[in-house]
Short mmCIF file of C-alpha atoms in Angstrom, two decimals:
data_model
loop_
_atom_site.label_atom_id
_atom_site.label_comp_id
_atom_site.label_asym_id
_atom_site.label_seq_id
_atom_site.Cartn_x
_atom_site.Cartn_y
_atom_site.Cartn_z
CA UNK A 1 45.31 -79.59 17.98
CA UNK A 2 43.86 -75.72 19.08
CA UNK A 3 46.25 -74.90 22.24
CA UNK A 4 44.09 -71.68 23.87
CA UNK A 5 46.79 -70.17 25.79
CA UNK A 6 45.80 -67.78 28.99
CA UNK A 7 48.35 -64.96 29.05
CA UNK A 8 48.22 -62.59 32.40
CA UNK A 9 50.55 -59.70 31.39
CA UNK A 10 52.56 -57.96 28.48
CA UNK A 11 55.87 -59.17 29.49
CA UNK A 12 55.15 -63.29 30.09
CA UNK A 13 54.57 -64.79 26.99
CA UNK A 14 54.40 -68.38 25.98
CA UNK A 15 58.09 -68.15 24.80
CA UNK A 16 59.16 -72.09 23.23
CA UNK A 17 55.88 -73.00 24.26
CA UNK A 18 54.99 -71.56 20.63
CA UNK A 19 58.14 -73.64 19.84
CA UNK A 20 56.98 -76.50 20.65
CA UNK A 21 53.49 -76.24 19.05
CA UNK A 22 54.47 -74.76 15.91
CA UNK A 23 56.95 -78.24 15.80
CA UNK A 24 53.95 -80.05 15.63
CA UNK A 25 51.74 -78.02 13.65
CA UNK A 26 49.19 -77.40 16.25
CA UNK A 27 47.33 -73.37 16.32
CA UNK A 28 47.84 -71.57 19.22
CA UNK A 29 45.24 -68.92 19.89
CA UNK A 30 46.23 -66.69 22.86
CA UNK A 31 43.80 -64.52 25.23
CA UNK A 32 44.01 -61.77 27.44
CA UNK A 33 41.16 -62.25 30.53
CA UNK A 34 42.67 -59.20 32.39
CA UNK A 35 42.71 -56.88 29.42
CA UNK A 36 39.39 -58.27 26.93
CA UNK A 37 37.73 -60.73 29.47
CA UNK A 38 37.44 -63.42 26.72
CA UNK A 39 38.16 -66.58 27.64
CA UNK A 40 38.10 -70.02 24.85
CA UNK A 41 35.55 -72.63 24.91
CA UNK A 42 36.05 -75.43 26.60
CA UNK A 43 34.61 -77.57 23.55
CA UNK A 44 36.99 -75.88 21.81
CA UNK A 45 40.39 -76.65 23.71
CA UNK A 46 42.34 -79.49 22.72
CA UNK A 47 45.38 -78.34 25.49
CA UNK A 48 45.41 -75.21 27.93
CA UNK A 49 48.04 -73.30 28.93
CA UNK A 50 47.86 -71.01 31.83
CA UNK A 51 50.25 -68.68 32.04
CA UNK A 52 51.61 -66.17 35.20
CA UNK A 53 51.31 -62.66 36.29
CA UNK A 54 51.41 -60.37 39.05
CA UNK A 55 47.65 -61.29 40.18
CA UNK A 56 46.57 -64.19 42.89
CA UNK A 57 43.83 -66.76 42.18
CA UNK A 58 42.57 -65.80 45.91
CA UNK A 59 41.82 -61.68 43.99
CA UNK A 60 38.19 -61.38 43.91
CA UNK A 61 38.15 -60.52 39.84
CA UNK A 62 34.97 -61.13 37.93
CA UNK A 63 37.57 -62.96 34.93
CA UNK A 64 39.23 -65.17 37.56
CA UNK A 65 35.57 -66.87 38.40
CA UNK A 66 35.55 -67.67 34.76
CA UNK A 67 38.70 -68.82 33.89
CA UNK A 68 38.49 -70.88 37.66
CA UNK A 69 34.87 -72.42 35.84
CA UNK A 70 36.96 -73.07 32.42
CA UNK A 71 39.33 -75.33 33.89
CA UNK A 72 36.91 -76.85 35.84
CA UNK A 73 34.77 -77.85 32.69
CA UNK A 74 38.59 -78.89 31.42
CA UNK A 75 39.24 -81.37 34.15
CA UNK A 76 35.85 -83.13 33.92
CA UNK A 77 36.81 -83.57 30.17
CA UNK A 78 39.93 -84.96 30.69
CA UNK A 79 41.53 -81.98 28.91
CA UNK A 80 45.25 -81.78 29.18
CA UNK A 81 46.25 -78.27 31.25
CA UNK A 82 50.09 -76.70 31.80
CA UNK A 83 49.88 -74.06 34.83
CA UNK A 84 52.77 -71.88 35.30
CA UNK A 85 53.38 -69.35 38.23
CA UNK A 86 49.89 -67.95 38.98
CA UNK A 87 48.31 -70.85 36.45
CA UNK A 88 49.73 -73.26 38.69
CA UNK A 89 48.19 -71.34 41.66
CA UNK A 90 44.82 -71.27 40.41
CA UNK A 91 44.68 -75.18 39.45
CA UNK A 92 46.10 -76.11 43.10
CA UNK A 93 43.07 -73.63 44.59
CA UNK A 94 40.31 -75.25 41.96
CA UNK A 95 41.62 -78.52 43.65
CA UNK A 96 41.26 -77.24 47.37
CA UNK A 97 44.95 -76.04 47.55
CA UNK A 98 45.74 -72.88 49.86
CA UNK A 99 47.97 -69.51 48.15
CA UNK A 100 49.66 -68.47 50.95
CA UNK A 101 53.13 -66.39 50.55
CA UNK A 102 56.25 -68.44 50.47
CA UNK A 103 58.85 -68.62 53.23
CA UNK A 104 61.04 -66.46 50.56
CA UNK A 105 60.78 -65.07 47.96
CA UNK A 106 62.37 -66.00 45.00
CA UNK A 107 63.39 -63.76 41.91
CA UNK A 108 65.88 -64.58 39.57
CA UNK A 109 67.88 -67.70 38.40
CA UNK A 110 68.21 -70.52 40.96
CA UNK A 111 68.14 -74.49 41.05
CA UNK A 112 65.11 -77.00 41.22
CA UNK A 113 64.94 -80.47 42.42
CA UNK A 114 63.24 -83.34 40.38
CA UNK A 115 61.05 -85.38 42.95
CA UNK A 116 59.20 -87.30 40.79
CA UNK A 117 60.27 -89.63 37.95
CA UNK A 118 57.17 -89.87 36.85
CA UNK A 119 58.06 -87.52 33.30
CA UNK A 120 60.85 -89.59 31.87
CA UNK A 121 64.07 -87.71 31.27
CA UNK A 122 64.14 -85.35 33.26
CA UNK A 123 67.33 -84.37 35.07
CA UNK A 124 68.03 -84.13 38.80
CA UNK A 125 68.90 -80.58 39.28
CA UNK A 126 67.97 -77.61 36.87
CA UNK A 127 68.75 -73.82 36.99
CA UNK A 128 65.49 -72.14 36.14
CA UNK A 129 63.48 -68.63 36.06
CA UNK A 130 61.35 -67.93 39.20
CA UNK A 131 59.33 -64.45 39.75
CA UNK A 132 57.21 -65.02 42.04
CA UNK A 133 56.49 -64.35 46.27
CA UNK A 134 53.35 -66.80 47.03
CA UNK A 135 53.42 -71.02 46.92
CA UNK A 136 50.70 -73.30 46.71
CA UNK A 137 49.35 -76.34 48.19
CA UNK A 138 50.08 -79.41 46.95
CA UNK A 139 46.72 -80.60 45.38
CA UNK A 140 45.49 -84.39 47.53
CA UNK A 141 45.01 -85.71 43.90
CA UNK A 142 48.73 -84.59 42.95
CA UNK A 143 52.54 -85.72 43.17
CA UNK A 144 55.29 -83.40 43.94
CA UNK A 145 57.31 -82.71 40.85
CA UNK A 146 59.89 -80.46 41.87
CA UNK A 147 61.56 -78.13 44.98
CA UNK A 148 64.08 -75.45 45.38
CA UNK A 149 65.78 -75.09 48.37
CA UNK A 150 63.76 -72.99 50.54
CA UNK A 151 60.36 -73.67 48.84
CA UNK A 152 59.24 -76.86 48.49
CA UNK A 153 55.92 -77.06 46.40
CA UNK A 154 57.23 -75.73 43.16
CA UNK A 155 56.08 -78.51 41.21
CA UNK A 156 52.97 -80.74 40.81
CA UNK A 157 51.62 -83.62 38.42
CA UNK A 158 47.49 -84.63 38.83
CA UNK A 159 46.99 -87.88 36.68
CA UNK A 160 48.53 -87.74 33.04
CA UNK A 161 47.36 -84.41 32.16
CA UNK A 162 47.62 -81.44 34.68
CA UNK A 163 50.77 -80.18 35.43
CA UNK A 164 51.34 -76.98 37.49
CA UNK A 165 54.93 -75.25 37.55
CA UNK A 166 55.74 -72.31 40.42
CA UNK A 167 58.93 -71.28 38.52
CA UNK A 168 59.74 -71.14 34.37
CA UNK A 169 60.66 -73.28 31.81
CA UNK A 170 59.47 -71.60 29.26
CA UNK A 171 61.10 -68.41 28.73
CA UNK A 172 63.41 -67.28 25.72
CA UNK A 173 66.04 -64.71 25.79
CA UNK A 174 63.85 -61.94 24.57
CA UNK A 175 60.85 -63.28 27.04
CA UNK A 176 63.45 -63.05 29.48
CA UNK A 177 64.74 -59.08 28.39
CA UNK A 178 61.06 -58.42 28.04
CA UNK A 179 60.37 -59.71 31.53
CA UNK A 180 63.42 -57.94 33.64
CA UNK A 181 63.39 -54.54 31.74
CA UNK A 182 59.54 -53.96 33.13
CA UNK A 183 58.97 -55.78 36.12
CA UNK A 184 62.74 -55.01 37.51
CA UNK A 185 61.42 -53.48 40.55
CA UNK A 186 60.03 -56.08 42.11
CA UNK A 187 63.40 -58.19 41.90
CA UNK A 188 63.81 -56.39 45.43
CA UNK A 189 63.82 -58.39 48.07
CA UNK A 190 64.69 -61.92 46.68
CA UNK A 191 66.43 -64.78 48.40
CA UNK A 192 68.42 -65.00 45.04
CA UNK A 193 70.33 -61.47 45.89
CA UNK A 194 70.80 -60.83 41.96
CA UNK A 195 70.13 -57.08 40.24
CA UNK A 196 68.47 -56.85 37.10
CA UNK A 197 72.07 -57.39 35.46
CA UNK A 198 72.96 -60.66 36.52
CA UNK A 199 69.77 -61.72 35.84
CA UNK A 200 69.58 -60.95 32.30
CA UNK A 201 73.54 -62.03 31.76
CA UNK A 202 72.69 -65.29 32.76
CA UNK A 203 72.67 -67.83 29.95
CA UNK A 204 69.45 -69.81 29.01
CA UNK A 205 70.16 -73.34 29.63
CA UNK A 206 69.21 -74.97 26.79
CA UNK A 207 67.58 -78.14 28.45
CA UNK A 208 65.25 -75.95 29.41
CA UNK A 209 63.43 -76.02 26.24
CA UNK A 210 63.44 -79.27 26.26
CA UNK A 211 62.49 -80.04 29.96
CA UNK A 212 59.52 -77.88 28.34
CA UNK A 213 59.09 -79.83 25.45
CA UNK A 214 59.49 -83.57 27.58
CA UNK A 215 56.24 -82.16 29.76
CA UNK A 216 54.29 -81.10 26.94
CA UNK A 217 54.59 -84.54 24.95
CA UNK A 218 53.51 -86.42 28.26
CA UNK A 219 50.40 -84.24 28.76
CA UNK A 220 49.33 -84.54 25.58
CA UNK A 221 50.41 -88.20 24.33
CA UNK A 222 47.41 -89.99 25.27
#
């Protein structure tokens, strides 16, 4: 399987994402639309990832039209596609969603709320990553996945192969390092109340790997 991955920024990488593709022997080729405006084929994408960064899918950028026309080509092949943070964002817009800025915003660790059983094995309640101060809409075609407690669209599920996350699974303990140390200022400000410090001595949980790992297999099994 060729997994072209979309990354937004230096500091968030694809973290066990890689993990979870090397497990199964698939090639990961990643790009970098904001810095060399090359973008992969969509005859030659087996499963996109689409990863965050400080941009909006609503930012009038020349790249954004293309990647937006990518993942439309994607979704009339029945492609599978992972959106996290802004990735998320820009499949809920391709689908007529609205990116508005959430009631709060949320950086730092804090829970999520499984509302949707439809990914077996997931559990209940989670402590995960979020960086981010916009929502979006809950695409008409889609399912709610998950919430946190003062935003409720941070999850969504379109058929067997979309998935769109607002917070992160996916980051390791030097994605997370990586992450704090340059983008510390714009912790400011978050519902979370946490400094730089208790962000990066919080542990990992380690089902979040596999919470990572679950969603991948389902996206890509049939």
């Amino acid at each position: 399987m060729r997994i072209n991955i979309l990354q937004h920024t230096p500091n968030e990488k694809p973290g066990s994402i890689l993990n979870w593709a090397h497990n199964h022997n698939h090639q990961t080729f990643i790009y970098h639309p904001y810095q060399f405006g090359k973008l992969p084929e969509a005859k030659n994408t087996d499963l996109l990832i689409i990863l965050g960064g400080p941009m909006s899918p609503n930012d009038n950028l020349p790249w954004i039209k293309k990647e937006i026309e990518l993942v439309q080509q994607l979704i009339q092949l029945d492609i599978p596609i992972l959106g996290i943070c802004y990735g998320a964002q820009l499949i809920s817009k391709i689908y007529g969603g609205k990116i508005t800025s959430a009631p709060v915003k949320e950086v730092g660790w804090g829970p999520i709320y499984r509302k949707s059983s439809i990914i077996p094995g997931i559990p209940s309640k989670l402590n995960v990553l979020h960086w981010h101060g916009d929502t979006f809409e809950i695409p008409h075609e889609g399912k709610l996945l998950f919430s946190s407690d003062q935003v409720k669209n941070q999850g969504f599920i379109i058929g067997h192969h979309i998935v769109g996350l607002q917070f992160h699974f996916e980051p390791l303990a030097d994605n997370v390092r990586e992450i704090v140390i340059n983008d510390s200022d714009y912790i400011h400000g978050s519902v979370f109340n946490q400094d730089a410090n208790d962000i990066l001595q919080t542990p990992i949980p380690n089902e979040n790997k596999k919470i990572m790992f679950k969603i991948l297999d389902y996206i890509t099994e049939h």
